[in-house]
Amino acid sequence: MNKFTLLLLALGVSGSPLCGFAQSEFSLVTQTLDNPDNEPAPVFPVPSDRQLKWNETEFYAFFHYGMNTYTDAEWGNGSEDEAKFAPTAAPNPYQWLEAAKAAGMKGGIAVVKHHDGFCLWPSATTTHDVENAGNTFGRETNIPRDFAKAAQTLGMKYGFYVSPWDMHSEYWGDGTENYANKVFLPQCAELAAYGSDQFEMWFDGATGSDHAGYYGGANETRTISDAQIYYDIPNLRDSVHNVCPDCVMWGVGGEARWIGNEAGWAGETCWSMGTGTSGNSAMWKWFPGESDAKATSAGWFWHSGETIKTAERLFQMYLETVGRNATLILNLPPDQSGSLPDATVSRMEELGEMMKTRLGTDLALTASSIEVSETRTAGQNRTYVAANLTDGNKDTYWAPNDGTTAATITLTWDEPQTLHYVSMMEYIKLGQRVKGFTIEISTNGTTWTKLATGISQTTIGYKRIIPLNGSTSDSYGDGYSAKYLRISITDSKACPLLHTISVY
Ligand code: FUL
């Protein structure tokens, strides 16, 4: 019930909303309250504002750095002497993020406490932190402080990975509320204070039931039964949101999901609800996928002798994650100097160049026409015309009328173009809808050829990128010469809503 209806009821007006009032004064108001912009009804579930903003970060870096960097480990056990943390130079998060930015990434997440419990900032909750590091560089390290500042300077999004599992703490898994109250929630509060503009906190689900921890000297294996209760997650989520309103609580935090593998791919069909690589269109909660993947050959942490994957392989990961309605968090491990190795930096520059060459020039912007099979009736302040697809505004969208679940969008160019990729973005603010589509090209507007038929042309979601040659591993090729490109939406939960189409 809207405010105006409430007012009428309060005045005892029933039936015709206008009885007792001069119609000319109120009829417009009645229309105004009755969906004046003719907006489609949402298809639930829909994302929260913070989930929407989070999705827009698309491609960001992961930086695993800490005690393990100096002990050649992937998982410590919490007994490591703090003195082992002894960087050979001042750790340089600015250099990390600069490399990520060169690759086309929009942000980064720094690990500031891994499962061994060593904190890369001076924490009031423990002595197992940088304050007791082995040298001056170590003792002066404060990753959350420097990472936040670097991100802000570079105009990038940032957040922190703080492991809920803590093998140093005597309290972890002791059957009481001590760990949540004395260690974990206070640590999250300390981290939240490093910047109210954080976009994600990363809460890993590992609990290592078969991995012995130090636990204050107990040296045993411990487990917890329900992470949501044990870490007091609803309270933690609210507390962090009070300080960092746009911070999505990943994983255990419940606002974005693990895509189900660490190899950099999402399902070709990928819903932003449900779990795993494909999600499940029938689930009730908006739970978008994030894919965490390693750019290097060894572990999450730096190890001597590791190599960096080729730009082509990393681009494939991008197509198979960001191009399939997931985000990509790509791990770049800083070495013992606290900086990224040169090979990583130059690979990121190469990747950035590849992104620009392949996805940098949007041919949809130079199409001579974009025709659609149906355009939704305009409202007072909103149109649903095809031009909305290329206006660079994610808040305007093309839509057909209610009840239409199949439609075509045809782009025409005056001269033949060489086409490699098609990118589509749904207006997910009103829910993820599209269930099927096809892509065809033509040189004359009468004979059409379907492309990329080996790829499931099902979901779109936040973003879907189709390599027209049907290959994600060798996606560039020679391209296809065409004067016409037709996208047909073949099935949708309700009228489809697209805010952007790009062609490369
Ligand atoms: C996992 C952790 O156990 C790994 O060490 C790493 O941090 C990875 C990103 O998440 O679950």
PDB file of N, CA and C and ligand atoms in Angstrom, residues 62 64 68 74-75 111 114-115 161 165 202 204-206 250 258 262 292 300-301 331, ligand 1:
ATOM      1  N   PHE A  62      43.435 -11.402  -5.825  1.00  0.00           N
ATOM      2  CA  PHE A  62      43.550 -12.024  -4.517  1.00  0.00           C
ATOM      3  C   PHE A  62      45.036 -11.988  -4.200  1.00  0.00           C
ATOM      4  N   HIS A  64      47.555 -13.640  -1.586  1.00  0.00           N
ATOM      5  CA  HIS A  64      47.905 -14.496  -0.449  1.00  0.00           C
ATOM      6  C   HIS A  64      49.342 -14.191  -0.044  1.00  0.00           C
ATOM      7  N   ASN A  68      52.978 -17.950   5.745  1.00  0.00           N
ATOM      8  CA  ASN A  68      53.285 -19.057   4.822  1.00  0.00           C
ATOM      9  C   ASN A  68      54.301 -18.669   3.742  1.00  0.00           C
ATOM     10  N   GLU A  74      51.395 -23.906   2.662  1.00  0.00           N
ATOM     11  CA  GLU A  74      50.084 -23.462   2.199  1.00  0.00           C
ATOM     12  C   GLU A  74      49.147 -23.313   3.398  1.00  0.00           C
ATOM     13  N   TRP A  75      49.273 -24.214   4.336  1.00  0.00           N
ATOM     14  CA  TRP A  75      48.565 -24.132   5.611  1.00  0.00           C
ATOM     15  C   TRP A  75      49.612 -24.281   6.709  1.00  0.00           C
ATOM     16  N   VAL A 111      44.778 -11.130   1.817  1.00  0.00           N
ATOM     17  CA  VAL A 111      44.704 -12.021   2.976  1.00  0.00           C
ATOM     18  C   VAL A 111      45.425 -11.306   4.112  1.00  0.00           C
ATOM     19  N   HIS A 114      45.533 -15.751   7.707  1.00  0.00           N
ATOM     20  CA  HIS A 114      45.189 -17.062   7.151  1.00  0.00           C
ATOM     21  C   HIS A 114      44.909 -18.007   8.317  1.00  0.00           C
ATOM     22  N   HIS A 115      44.744 -19.306   8.001  1.00  0.00           N
ATOM     23  CA  HIS A 115      44.316 -20.250   9.041  1.00  0.00           C
ATOM     24  C   HIS A 115      45.302 -20.357  10.213  1.00  0.00           C
ATOM     25  N   TYR A 161      40.626 -10.724   3.462  1.00  0.00           N
ATOM     26  CA  TYR A 161      40.369 -12.141   3.777  1.00  0.00           C
ATOM     27  C   TYR A 161      40.832 -12.330   5.206  1.00  0.00           C
ATOM     28  N   TRP A 165      38.746 -19.720  10.725  1.00  0.00           N
ATOM     29  CA  TRP A 165      39.500 -20.810  11.371  1.00  0.00           C
ATOM     30  C   TRP A 165      40.849 -20.235  11.801  1.00  0.00           C
ATOM     31  N   TRP A 202      36.210 -11.684   3.023  1.00  0.00           N
ATOM     32  CA  TRP A 202      36.298 -13.071   2.537  1.00  0.00           C
ATOM     33  C   TRP A 202      36.407 -14.005   3.722  1.00  0.00           C
ATOM     34  N   ASP A 204      36.615 -17.768   4.640  1.00  0.00           N
ATOM     35  CA  ASP A 204      36.794 -19.123   4.133  1.00  0.00           C
ATOM     36  C   ASP A 204      36.062 -20.136   5.014  1.00  0.00           C
ATOM     37  N   GLY A 205      35.643 -21.228   4.368  1.00  0.00           N
ATOM     38  CA  GLY A 205      34.890 -22.239   5.108  1.00  0.00           C
ATOM     39  C   GLY A 205      35.748 -23.344   5.709  1.00  0.00           C
ATOM     40  N   ALA A 206      37.076 -23.353   5.426  1.00  0.00           N
ATOM     41  CA  ALA A 206      37.910 -24.475   5.900  1.00  0.00           C
ATOM     42  C   ALA A 206      37.908 -24.555   7.428  1.00  0.00           C
ATOM     43  N   TRP A 250      31.427 -12.593   2.050  1.00  0.00           N
ATOM     44  CA  TRP A 250      31.554 -13.744   1.152  1.00  0.00           C
ATOM     45  C   TRP A 250      31.568 -15.065   1.930  1.00  0.00           C
ATOM     46  N   TRP A 258      30.802 -19.397  -3.247  1.00  0.00           N
ATOM     47  CA  TRP A 258      31.936 -20.042  -3.911  1.00  0.00           C
ATOM     48  C   TRP A 258      31.382 -20.743  -5.144  1.00  0.00           C
ATOM     49  N   GLU A 262      38.324 -24.337  -7.815  1.00  0.00           N
ATOM     50  CA  GLU A 262      39.364 -23.302  -7.710  1.00  0.00           C
ATOM     51  C   GLU A 262      40.128 -23.211  -9.034  1.00  0.00           C
ATOM     52  N   ASP A 292      37.326 -18.277  -7.427  1.00  0.00           N
ATOM     53  CA  ASP A 292      38.702 -17.984  -6.980  1.00  0.00           C
ATOM     54  C   ASP A 292      39.663 -18.914  -7.701  1.00  0.00           C
ATOM     55  N   TRP A 300      48.502 -21.093  -3.316  1.00  0.00           N
ATOM     56  CA  TRP A 300      47.931 -19.756  -3.136  1.00  0.00           C
ATOM     57  C   TRP A 300      49.017 -18.798  -2.673  1.00  0.00           C
ATOM     58  N   PHE A 301      49.931 -19.318  -1.828  1.00  0.00           N
ATOM     59  CA  PHE A 301      51.054 -18.498  -1.364  1.00  0.00           C
ATOM     60  C   PHE A 301      52.219 -18.653  -2.332  1.00  0.00           C
ATOM     61  N   ASN A 331      44.339 -14.968  -8.041  1.00  0.00           N
ATOM     62  CA  ASN A 331      45.383 -14.877  -7.016  1.00  0.00           C
ATOM     63  C   ASN A 331      46.764 -14.587  -7.598  1.00  0.00           C
TER      64      ASN A 331
HETATM   65  C1  FUL B   1      40.874 -22.205   0.838  1.00  0.00           C
HETATM   66  C2  FUL B   1      41.972 -22.101   1.895  1.00  0.00           C
HETATM   67  O1  FUL B   1      42.035 -23.228   2.714  1.00  0.00           O
HETATM   68  C3  FUL B   1      43.225 -21.923   1.068  1.00  0.00           C
HETATM   69  O2  FUL B   1      44.388 -21.937   1.842  1.00  0.00           O
HETATM   70  C4  FUL B   1      43.097 -20.619   0.286  1.00  0.00           C
HETATM   71  O3  FUL B   1      43.111 -19.520   1.163  1.00  0.00           O
HETATM   72  C5  FUL B   1      41.827 -20.636  -0.559  1.00  0.00           C
HETATM   73  C6  FUL B   1      41.561 -19.375  -1.306  1.00  0.00           C
HETATM   74  O4  FUL B   1      40.715 -20.944   0.234  1.00  0.00           O
HETATM   75  O5  FUL B   1      39.732 -22.740   1.262  1.00  0.00           O
END
